[in-house]
PDB file of C-alpha atoms in Angstrom:
ATOM      1  CA  UNK A   1      26.469  92.346 133.133  1.00 40.00           C
ATOM      2  CA  UNK A   2      25.096  90.143 130.320  1.00 43.00           C
ATOM      3  CA  UNK A   3      24.909  86.339 130.374  1.00 43.00           C
ATOM      4  CA  UNK A   4      28.090  85.898 128.343  1.00 40.00           C
ATOM      5  CA  UNK A   5      30.037  87.911 130.939  1.00 37.00           C
ATOM      6  CA  UNK A   6      28.567  85.808 133.781  1.00 36.00           C
ATOM      7  CA  UNK A   7      29.678  82.705 131.893  1.00 41.00           C
ATOM      8  CA  UNK A   8      33.161  84.189 131.326  1.00 36.00           C
ATOM      9  CA  UNK A   9      33.583  84.976 135.053  1.00 38.00           C
ATOM     10  CA  UNK A  10      32.246  81.552 136.089  1.00 42.00           C
ATOM     11  CA  UNK A  11      34.687  79.804 133.779  1.00 43.00           C
ATOM     12  CA  UNK A  12      37.601  81.746 135.253  1.00 43.00           C
ATOM     13  CA  UNK A  13      36.522  80.966 138.833  1.00 46.00           C
ATOM     14  CA  UNK A  14      36.307  77.302 137.875  1.00 47.00           C
ATOM     15  CA  UNK A  15      39.801  77.492 136.382  1.00 46.00           C
ATOM     16  CA  UNK A  16      41.230  79.107 139.533  1.00 49.00           C
ATOM     17  CA  UNK A  17      39.654  76.389 141.701  1.00 55.00           C
ATOM     18  CA  UNK A  18      41.343  73.771 139.511  1.00 56.00           C
ATOM     19  CA  UNK A  19      44.728  75.462 139.912  1.00 54.00           C
ATOM     20  CA  UNK A  20      44.320  75.525 143.710  1.00 57.00           C
ATOM     21  CA  UNK A  21      43.629  71.764 143.708  1.00 66.00           C
ATOM     22  CA  UNK A  22      46.714  71.158 141.568  1.00 61.00           C
ATOM     23  CA  UNK A  23      48.894  73.081 144.021  1.00 55.00           C
ATOM     24  CA  UNK A  24      47.418  71.218 146.992  1.00 64.00           C
ATOM     25  CA  UNK A  25      48.177  67.911 145.272  1.00 65.00           C
ATOM     26  CA  UNK A  26      51.732  69.068 144.508  1.00 56.00           C
ATOM     27  CA  UNK A  27      52.343  69.998 148.149  1.00 56.00           C
ATOM     28  CA  UNK A  28      51.087  66.603 149.325  1.00 64.00           C
ATOM     29  CA  UNK A  29      53.288  64.815 146.787  1.00 59.00           C
ATOM     30  CA  UNK A  30      56.315  66.883 147.823  1.00 53.00           C
ATOM     31  CA  UNK A  31      55.913  65.843 151.455  1.00 58.00           C
ATOM     32  CA  UNK A  32      56.841  62.244 150.615  1.00 60.00           C
ATOM     33  CA  UNK A  33      58.891  62.733 147.463  1.00 61.00           C
ATOM     34  CA  UNK A  34      62.529  61.951 146.854  1.00 73.00           C
ATOM     35  CA  UNK A  35      64.953  64.895 147.158  1.00 86.00           C
ATOM     36  CA  UNK A  36      67.554  65.835 144.544  1.00 89.00           C
ATOM     37  CA  UNK A  37      70.234  68.427 145.310  1.00 91.00           C
ATOM     38  CA  UNK A  38      71.541  70.400 142.321  1.00 92.00           C
ATOM     39  CA  UNK A  39      74.758  72.341 142.821  1.00 92.00           C
ATOM     40  CA  UNK A  40      74.842  74.101 139.411  1.00 92.00           C
ATOM     41  CA  UNK A  41      72.848  77.219 138.640  1.00 95.00           C
ATOM     42  CA  UNK A  42      69.492  76.219 137.147  1.00 95.00           C
ATOM     43  CA  UNK A  43      67.451  78.220 134.624  1.00 94.00           C
ATOM     44  CA  UNK A  44      63.802  77.592 135.461  1.00 89.00           C
ATOM     45  CA  UNK A  45      61.275  77.125 132.657  1.00 77.00           C
ATOM     46  CA  UNK A  46      58.072  78.750 133.851  1.00 69.00           C
ATOM     47  CA  UNK A  47      54.950  78.365 131.756  1.00 65.00           C
ATOM     48  CA  UNK A  48      52.234  80.876 131.007  1.00 63.00           C
ATOM     49  CA  UNK A  49      48.706  79.562 130.537  1.00 59.00           C
ATOM     50  CA  UNK A  50      48.257  75.873 129.791  1.00 63.00           C
ATOM     51  CA  UNK A  51      50.815  73.322 128.687  1.00 69.00           C
ATOM     52  CA  UNK A  52      49.973  73.709 124.994  1.00 79.00           C
ATOM     53  CA  UNK A  53      52.354  73.699 122.056  1.00 82.00           C
ATOM     54  CA  UNK A  54      51.705  77.434 121.653  1.00 84.00           C
ATOM     55  CA  UNK A  55      52.977  78.454 125.087  1.00 84.00           C
ATOM     56  CA  UNK A  56      55.892  76.044 125.149  1.00 87.00           C
ATOM     57  CA  UNK A  57      57.156  76.957 121.697  1.00 90.00           C
ATOM     58  CA  UNK A  58      56.477  80.688 121.433  1.00 89.00           C
ATOM     59  CA  UNK A  59      57.240  81.550 125.058  1.00 88.00           C
ATOM     60  CA  UNK A  60      59.595  78.970 126.519  1.00 90.00           C
ATOM     61  CA  UNK A  61      61.769  77.788 123.632  1.00 93.00           C
ATOM     62  CA  UNK A  62      63.414  81.102 122.627  1.00 93.00           C
ATOM     63  CA  UNK A  63      64.097  82.146 126.206  1.00 91.00           C
ATOM     64  CA  UNK A  64      65.667  78.743 126.972  1.00 92.00           C
ATOM     65  CA  UNK A  65      67.963  79.057 123.959  1.00 93.00           C
ATOM     66  CA  UNK A  66      68.988  82.638 124.692  1.00 92.00           C
ATOM     67  CA  UNK A  67      69.498  82.029 128.427  1.00 92.00           C
ATOM     68  CA  UNK A  68      71.555  78.918 127.685  1.00 92.00           C
ATOM     69  CA  UNK A  69      73.822  80.955 125.405  1.00 92.00           C
ATOM     70  CA  UNK A  70      74.239  83.802 127.892  1.00 93.00           C
ATOM     71  CA  UNK A  71      74.731  81.483 130.895  1.00 93.00           C
ATOM     72  CA  UNK A  72      76.827  78.604 129.495  1.00 93.00           C
ATOM     73  CA  UNK A  73      77.578  77.044 132.905  1.00 93.00           C
ATOM     74  CA  UNK A  74      73.934  76.670 133.940  1.00 94.00           C
ATOM     75  CA  UNK A  75      71.543  73.788 133.624  1.00 94.00           C
ATOM     76  CA  UNK A  76      68.024  74.259 132.218  1.00 93.00           C
ATOM     77  CA  UNK A  77      65.101  72.684 134.065  1.00 92.00           C
ATOM     78  CA  UNK A  78      62.582  71.182 131.622  1.00 90.00           C
ATOM     79  CA  UNK A  79      59.899  68.569 132.430  1.00 88.00           C
ATOM     80  CA  UNK A  80      61.120  65.183 131.198  1.00 87.00           C
ATOM     81  CA  UNK A  81      58.069  64.715 128.948  1.00 84.00           C
ATOM     82  CA  UNK A  82      58.841  67.907 127.040  1.00 85.00           C
ATOM     83  CA  UNK A  83      62.621  67.537 126.871  1.00 85.00           C
ATOM     84  CA  UNK A  84      62.527  63.939 125.638  1.00 82.00           C
ATOM     85  CA  UNK A  85      64.202  63.835 122.205  1.00 75.00           C
ATOM     86  CA  UNK A  86      61.229  61.849 120.825  1.00 80.00           C
ATOM     87  CA  UNK A  87      58.887  64.776 121.505  1.00 85.00           C
ATOM     88  CA  UNK A  88      58.605  67.743 119.133  1.00 87.00           C
ATOM     89  CA  UNK A  89      59.730  70.159 121.836  1.00 88.00           C
ATOM     90  CA  UNK A  90      62.714  67.940 122.567  1.00 88.00           C
ATOM     91  CA  UNK A  91      63.500  67.983 118.832  1.00 87.00           C
ATOM     92  CA  UNK A  92      63.420  71.785 118.928  1.00 89.00           C
ATOM     93  CA  UNK A  93      65.893  71.821 121.811  1.00 89.00           C
ATOM     94  CA  UNK A  94      68.182  69.411 119.952  1.00 86.00           C
ATOM     95  CA  UNK A  95      68.086  71.482 116.742  1.00 84.00           C
ATOM     96  CA  UNK A  96      69.016  74.606 118.704  1.00 87.00           C
ATOM     97  CA  UNK A  97      72.358  72.965 119.484  1.00 86.00           C
ATOM     98  CA  UNK A  98      71.641  72.678 123.214  1.00 88.00           C
ATOM     99  CA  UNK A  99      73.779  69.941 124.797  1.00 90.00           C
ATOM    100  CA  UNK A 100      71.388  67.374 126.363  1.00 89.00           C
ATOM    101  CA  UNK A 101      73.753  67.124 129.342  1.00 91.00           C
ATOM    102  CA  UNK A 102      72.749  70.685 130.239  1.00 93.00           C
ATOM    103  CA  UNK A 103      69.090  69.758 130.686  1.00 92.00           C
ATOM    104  CA  UNK A 104      67.768  68.950 134.154  1.00 92.00           C
ATOM    105  CA  UNK A 105      64.980  66.520 133.272  1.00 91.00           C
ATOM    106  CA  UNK A 106      62.468  67.275 136.012  1.00 90.00           C
ATOM    107  CA  UNK A 107      59.839  64.948 137.415  1.00 87.00           C
ATOM    108  CA  UNK A 108      56.858  66.163 139.458  1.00 81.00           C
ATOM    109  CA  UNK A 109      57.368  63.306 141.926  1.00 83.00           C
ATOM    110  CA  UNK A 110      60.772  64.671 142.962  1.00 88.00           C
ATOM    111  CA  UNK A 111      61.712  67.697 145.090  1.00 88.00           C
ATOM    112  CA  UNK A 112      64.688  69.614 143.666  1.00 91.00           C
ATOM    113  CA  UNK A 113      66.833  71.604 146.068  1.00 91.00           C
ATOM    114  CA  UNK A 114      68.702  74.238 144.060  1.00 92.00           C
ATOM    115  CA  UNK A 115      71.715  76.212 145.201  1.00 92.00           C
ATOM    116  CA  UNK A 116      70.884  78.917 142.642  1.00 94.00           C
ATOM    117  CA  UNK A 117      67.698  79.356 140.616  1.00 93.00           C
ATOM    118  CA  UNK A 118      67.561  81.754 137.651  1.00 92.00           C
ATOM    119  CA  UNK A 119      64.211  83.098 136.458  1.00 89.00           C
ATOM    120  CA  UNK A 120      64.019  84.311 132.855  1.00 86.00           C
ATOM    121  CA  UNK A 121      61.041  86.204 131.456  1.00 85.00           C
ATOM    122  CA  UNK A 122      59.595  85.674 127.981  1.00 85.00           C
ATOM    123  CA  UNK A 123      61.229  87.539 125.097  1.00 86.00           C
ATOM    124  CA  UNK A 124      58.827  90.352 124.295  1.00 83.00           C
ATOM    125  CA  UNK A 125      59.195  93.658 122.486  1.00 77.00           C
ATOM    126  CA  UNK A 126      56.353  96.142 122.978  1.00 76.00           C
ATOM    127  CA  UNK A 127      54.016  93.302 124.070  1.00 75.00           C
ATOM    128  CA  UNK A 128      54.768  91.143 121.025  1.00 86.00           C
ATOM    129  CA  UNK A 129      57.330  88.418 120.392  1.00 90.00           C
ATOM    130  CA  UNK A 130      60.873  89.816 120.290  1.00 91.00           C
ATOM    131  CA  UNK A 131      62.863  89.873 116.997  1.00 91.00           C
ATOM    132  CA  UNK A 132      65.566  87.807 118.733  1.00 91.00           C
ATOM    133  CA  UNK A 133      62.983  85.022 119.105  1.00 92.00           C
ATOM    134  CA  UNK A 134      62.210  85.158 115.395  1.00 93.00           C
ATOM    135  CA  UNK A 135      65.934  84.824 114.621  1.00 93.00           C
ATOM    136  CA  UNK A 136      66.102  81.706 116.793  1.00 92.00           C
ATOM    137  CA  UNK A 137      63.122  80.134 115.000  1.00 92.00           C
ATOM    138  CA  UNK A 138      64.681  81.018 111.652  1.00 89.00           C
ATOM    139  CA  UNK A 139      67.833  79.125 112.630  1.00 87.00           C
ATOM    140  CA  UNK A 140      65.809  76.041 113.519  1.00 84.00           C
ATOM    141  CA  UNK A 141      63.754  76.203 110.308  1.00 83.00           C
ATOM    142  CA  UNK A 142      66.940  76.309 108.234  1.00 81.00           C
ATOM    143  CA  UNK A 143      67.963  72.956 109.785  1.00 76.00           C
ATOM    144  CA  UNK A 144      64.589  71.253 109.500  1.00 69.00           C
ATOM    145  CA  UNK A 145      63.369  71.928 105.978  1.00 59.00           C
ATOM    146  CA  UNK A 146      62.385  68.804 104.033  1.00 57.00           C
ATOM    147  CA  UNK A 147      60.241  68.078 100.985  1.00 56.00           C
ATOM    148  CA  UNK A 148      56.639  67.113 101.765  1.00 56.00           C
ATOM    149  CA  UNK A 149      55.076  67.008  98.308  1.00 57.00           C
ATOM    150  CA  UNK A 150      52.614  69.732  99.331  1.00 55.00           C
ATOM    151  CA  UNK A 151      52.329  71.226  95.841  1.00 56.00           C
ATOM    152  CA  UNK A 152      49.015  73.031  96.432  1.00 63.00           C
ATOM    153  CA  UNK A 153      50.538  75.432  98.989  1.00 88.00           C
ATOM    154  CA  UNK A 154      47.003  75.829 100.410  1.00 95.00           C
ATOM    155  CA  UNK A 155      46.697  74.011 103.721  1.00 95.00           C
ATOM    156  CA  UNK A 156      43.730  73.289 106.013  1.00 96.00           C
ATOM    157  CA  UNK A 157      44.874  72.186 109.478  1.00 94.00           C
ATOM    158  CA  UNK A 158      42.765  69.374 110.914  1.00 88.00           C
ATOM    159  CA  UNK A 159      42.689  69.484 114.718  1.00 82.00           C
ATOM    160  CA  UNK A 160      44.028  66.606 116.822  1.00 73.00           C
ATOM    161  CA  UNK A 161      42.115  67.505 120.006  1.00 76.00           C
ATOM    162  CA  UNK A 162      38.637  65.902 119.791  1.00 76.00           C
ATOM    163  CA  UNK A 163      36.038  67.511 122.037  1.00 80.00           C
ATOM    164  CA  UNK A 164      37.858  70.850 122.180  1.00 87.00           C
ATOM    165  CA  UNK A 165      36.649  73.765 120.027  1.00 91.00           C
ATOM    166  CA  UNK A 166      35.107  71.368 117.546  1.00 93.00           C
ATOM    167  CA  UNK A 167      33.408  72.438 114.334  1.00 94.00           C
ATOM    168  CA  UNK A 168      30.081  70.577 114.408  1.00 94.00           C
ATOM    169  CA  UNK A 169      29.702  70.682 110.614  1.00 95.00           C
ATOM    170  CA  UNK A 170      33.364  69.833 110.002  1.00 94.00           C
ATOM    171  CA  UNK A 171      32.622  67.573 107.008  1.00 94.00           C
ATOM    172  CA  UNK A 172      30.848  70.380 105.150  1.00 96.00           C
ATOM    173  CA  UNK A 173      33.620  72.839 106.040  1.00 96.00           C
ATOM    174  CA  UNK A 174      36.224  70.393 104.759  1.00 95.00           C
ATOM    175  CA  UNK A 175      34.321  69.886 101.493  1.00 97.00           C
ATOM    176  CA  UNK A 176      34.144  73.650 100.874  1.00 97.00           C
ATOM    177  CA  UNK A 177      37.859  74.116 101.539  1.00 97.00           C
ATOM    178  CA  UNK A 178      38.822  71.099  99.425  1.00 96.00           C
ATOM    179  CA  UNK A 179      36.684  72.480  96.598  1.00 96.00           C
ATOM    180  CA  UNK A 180      38.776  75.665  96.785  1.00 96.00           C
ATOM    181  CA  UNK A 181      42.030  73.736  96.463  1.00 95.00           C
ATOM    182  CA  UNK A 182      42.936  73.358 100.144  1.00 96.00           C
ATOM    183  CA  UNK A 183      44.579  70.168 101.341  1.00 94.00           C
ATOM    184  CA  UNK A 184      43.677  68.778 104.789  1.00 93.00           C
ATOM    185  CA  UNK A 185      46.742  68.082 106.907  1.00 91.00           C
ATOM    186  CA  UNK A 186      46.803  66.798 110.496  1.00 90.00           C
ATOM    187  CA  UNK A 187      50.065  68.516 111.352  1.00 86.00           C
ATOM    188  CA  UNK A 188      49.742  68.043 115.105  1.00 80.00           C
ATOM    189  CA  UNK A 189      50.419  64.324 114.617  1.00 81.00           C
ATOM    190  CA  UNK A 190      53.476  64.862 112.396  1.00 85.00           C
ATOM    191  CA  UNK A 191      57.176  65.061 113.361  1.00 86.00           C
ATOM    192  CA  UNK A 192      58.599  68.543 113.815  1.00 86.00           C
ATOM    193  CA  UNK A 193      60.548  68.516 110.546  1.00 85.00           C
ATOM    194  CA  UNK A 194      57.375  67.795 108.567  1.00 87.00           C
ATOM    195  CA  UNK A 195      55.425  70.523 110.376  1.00 88.00           C
ATOM    196  CA  UNK A 196      58.126  73.084 109.620  1.00 88.00           C
ATOM    197  CA  UNK A 197      58.378  72.028 105.976  1.00 88.00           C
ATOM    198  CA  UNK A 198      54.629  72.405 105.379  1.00 90.00           C
ATOM    199  CA  UNK A 199      54.664  75.916 106.826  1.00 91.00           C
ATOM    200  CA  UNK A 200      57.749  76.810 104.808  1.00 89.00           C
ATOM    201  CA  UNK A 201      55.898  75.847 101.613  1.00 90.00           C
ATOM    202  CA  UNK A 202      52.454  77.254 102.413  1.00 93.00           C
ATOM    203  CA  UNK A 203      51.054  80.459 100.938  1.00 94.00           C
ATOM    204  CA  UNK A 204      47.586  80.046 102.540  1.00 96.00           C
ATOM    205  CA  UNK A 205      46.811  78.299 105.828  1.00 97.00           C
ATOM    206  CA  UNK A 206      43.303  77.834 107.236  1.00 97.00           C
ATOM    207  CA  UNK A 207      42.746  76.613 110.796  1.00 96.00           C
ATOM    208  CA  UNK A 208      40.464  76.874 113.794  1.00 95.00           C
ATOM    209  CA  UNK A 209      42.051  79.443 116.117  1.00 94.00           C
ATOM    210  CA  UNK A 210      44.281  77.482 118.470  1.00 90.00           C
ATOM    211  CA  UNK A 211      47.722  76.038 119.122  1.00 87.00           C
ATOM    212  CA  UNK A 212      48.021  74.529 115.617  1.00 88.00           C
ATOM    213  CA  UNK A 213      48.708  78.100 114.464  1.00 93.00           C
ATOM    214  CA  UNK A 214      51.823  78.369 116.631  1.00 92.00           C
ATOM    215  CA  UNK A 215      53.873  77.117 113.690  1.00 93.00           C
ATOM    216  CA  UNK A 216      53.279  80.519 112.134  1.00 95.00           C
ATOM    217  CA  UNK A 217      56.739  81.030 113.642  1.00 94.00           C
ATOM    218  CA  UNK A 218      58.195  78.768 110.933  1.00 92.00           C
ATOM    219  CA  UNK A 219      56.218  80.265 108.041  1.00 92.00           C
ATOM    220  CA  UNK A 220      57.063  82.888 105.454  1.00 90.00           C
ATOM    221  CA  UNK A 221      56.308  86.562 105.102  1.00 92.00           C
ATOM    222  CA  UNK A 222      53.067  87.352 103.207  1.00 93.00           C
ATOM    223  CA  UNK A 223      51.585  83.914 103.894  1.00 95.00           C
ATOM    224  CA  UNK A 224      47.812  84.353 104.265  1.00 97.00           C
ATOM    225  CA  UNK A 225      46.544  82.984 107.598  1.00 97.00           C
ATOM    226  CA  UNK A 226      42.797  82.252 107.740  1.00 97.00           C
ATOM    227  CA  UNK A 227      41.585  81.770 111.324  1.00 97.00           C
ATOM    228  CA  UNK A 228      38.126  80.279 111.981  1.00 97.00           C
ATOM    229  CA  UNK A 229      37.231  81.694 115.387  1.00 96.00           C
ATOM    230  CA  UNK A 230      34.319  81.260 117.829  1.00 95.00           C
ATOM    231  CA  UNK A 231      33.397  84.865 118.628  1.00 92.00           C
ATOM    232  CA  UNK A 232      33.545  84.180 122.398  1.00 92.00           C
ATOM    233  CA  UNK A 233      37.222  83.183 122.185  1.00 90.00           C
ATOM    234  CA  UNK A 234      39.146  86.291 123.294  1.00 81.00           C
ATOM    235  CA  UNK A 235      42.669  85.688 121.993  1.00 84.00           C
ATOM    236  CA  UNK A 236      45.214  87.788 120.061  1.00 88.00           C
ATOM    237  CA  UNK A 237      48.230  85.534 120.719  1.00 89.00           C
ATOM    238  CA  UNK A 238      48.334  84.091 117.186  1.00 93.00           C
ATOM    239  CA  UNK A 239      47.511  87.422 115.569  1.00 94.00           C
ATOM    240  CA  UNK A 240      50.597  88.880 117.258  1.00 93.00           C
ATOM    241  CA  UNK A 241      52.751  86.019 115.933  1.00 94.00           C
ATOM    242  CA  UNK A 242      51.432  86.530 112.394  1.00 95.00           C
ATOM    243  CA  UNK A 243      52.015  90.281 112.582  1.00 94.00           C
ATOM    244  CA  UNK A 244      55.585  89.780 113.781  1.00 93.00           C
ATOM    245  CA  UNK A 245      56.254  87.444 110.835  1.00 94.00           C
ATOM    246  CA  UNK A 246      54.764  89.874 108.300  1.00 95.00           C
ATOM    247  CA  UNK A 247      51.883  87.571 107.386  1.00 96.00           C
ATOM    248  CA  UNK A 248      48.378  88.538 106.239  1.00 96.00           C
ATOM    249  CA  UNK A 249      45.821  87.844 108.992  1.00 97.00           C
ATOM    250  CA  UNK A 250      42.184  87.008 108.140  1.00 97.00           C
ATOM    251  CA  UNK A 251      39.566  85.963 110.683  1.00 97.00           C
ATOM    252  CA  UNK A 252      36.103  84.443 110.262  1.00 97.00           C
ATOM    253  CA  UNK A 253      34.043  84.899 113.434  1.00 96.00           C
ATOM    254  CA  UNK A 254      31.442  82.204 114.137  1.00 95.00           C
ATOM    255  CA  UNK A 255      28.697  83.025 116.644  1.00 91.00           C
ATOM    256  CA  UNK A 256      26.594  79.862 116.919  1.00 93.00           C
ATOM    257  CA  UNK A 257      27.658  77.819 119.963  1.00 94.00           C
ATOM    258  CA  UNK A 258      26.344  74.233 119.990  1.00 93.00           C
ATOM    259  CA  UNK A 259      27.632  72.750 123.234  1.00 90.00           C
ATOM    260  CA  UNK A 260      28.993  75.047 125.937  1.00 91.00           C
ATOM    261  CA  UNK A 261      31.996  73.751 127.838  1.00 89.00           C
ATOM    262  CA  UNK A 262      34.160  74.933 130.724  1.00 87.00           C
ATOM    263  CA  UNK A 263      36.245  76.896 129.978  1.00 86.00           C
ATOM    264  CA  UNK A 264      34.007  78.403 127.302  1.00 89.00           C
ATOM    265  CA  UNK A 265      36.702  78.685 124.612  1.00 87.00           C
ATOM    266  CA  UNK A 266      36.552  74.882 124.271  1.00 89.00           C
ATOM    267  CA  UNK A 267      32.868  74.925 123.264  1.00 93.00           C
ATOM    268  CA  UNK A 268      31.784  73.415 119.927  1.00 93.00           C
ATOM    269  CA  UNK A 269      30.355  75.673 117.229  1.00 95.00           C
ATOM    270  CA  UNK A 270      28.941  75.841 113.702  1.00 96.00           C
ATOM    271  CA  UNK A 271      30.584  77.529 110.710  1.00 97.00           C
ATOM    272  CA  UNK A 272      28.065  79.180 108.397  1.00 96.00           C
ATOM    273  CA  UNK A 273      28.786  77.670 104.985  1.00 97.00           C
ATOM    274  CA  UNK A 274      27.943  80.725 102.858  1.00 97.00           C
ATOM    275  CA  UNK A 275      30.031  82.904 105.158  1.00 97.00           C
ATOM    276  CA  UNK A 276      32.949  80.482 104.723  1.00 97.00           C
ATOM    277  CA  UNK A 277      32.677  80.593 100.920  1.00 97.00           C
ATOM    278  CA  UNK A 278      32.692  84.394 100.990  1.00 97.00           C
ATOM    279  CA  UNK A 279      35.598  84.352 103.435  1.00 97.00           C
ATOM    280  CA  UNK A 280      37.709  82.132 101.159  1.00 97.00           C
ATOM    281  CA  UNK A 281      36.930  84.305  98.132  1.00 96.00           C
ATOM    282  CA  UNK A 282      37.894  87.478 100.011  1.00 95.00           C
ATOM    283  CA  UNK A 283      41.163  85.956 101.249  1.00 95.00           C
ATOM    284  CA  UNK A 284      42.075  84.680  97.791  1.00 92.00           C
ATOM    285  CA  UNK A 285      41.287  87.919  95.971  1.00 84.00           C
ATOM    286  CA  UNK A 286      44.565  89.754  96.769  1.00 75.00           C
ATOM    287  CA  UNK A 287      46.613  86.666  95.845  1.00 65.00           C
ATOM    288  CA  UNK A 288      44.787  86.201  92.527  1.00 59.00           C
ATOM    289  CA  UNK A 289      45.276  89.897  91.747  1.00 59.00           C
ATOM    290  CA  UNK A 290      49.022  89.601  92.396  1.00 61.00           C
ATOM    291  CA  UNK A 291      49.435  86.565  90.139  1.00 59.00           C
ATOM    292  CA  UNK A 292      47.226  87.808  87.271  1.00 56.00           C
TER     293      UNK A 292
END
């Protein structure tokens, strides 16, 4: 086993230990928490992985919408912070037509005693997102389109999570992309309608591999996605989303880690500038050929 594999295993053990502590804390909190009895059937919103935009949107949102339509007399349990109408996920729920009175706004300080709990799995088809999910996202996008003035149609997504998967030479990377006509946009800080509109208009999107790419689900077929990826980040989640949408997937692997973190996929890294220039040229070549 090489050093990278030791590191990978150690990171996972560390993650498991953290989960155990979270469960222990939850049990202690439940022992003294207020009880709420719910007589209606409740659809439970389980979450895979972390509480990122990617998991909540791609996994939880479509199954909530579909389950709510199939089980119209049930409530849907969603953490209050996510279901709040001022949050982007809450905006998604509102645009799906879900009646807010059907949401059970859960709080981790309260114990809920349910007469009937309904577990719904994620909507997959042959290990990728199900076409029914794509239909649901299409419905939402049709409600949320707005003009953003993004006339370049080439978008570079600036991350809003400092200290996590940072590009050490981000200024140089930004300069190279700007010189190729890309516009930097911090979409993670924008309202949902603006995020959707940018993706609806974009023909090329460049981003560090991560949850910012979840909005692929609102983009258009043949959009060129350019992922800048640390080569120790084992993830095909966003590739699967792009494939399901009929987009063109391009990936630049970067192998120089600067500061290792736990878990390792959060480590900072360097993007080789010449490699980035070649990457942009290769991604643009098919588009230039089409328009010539």
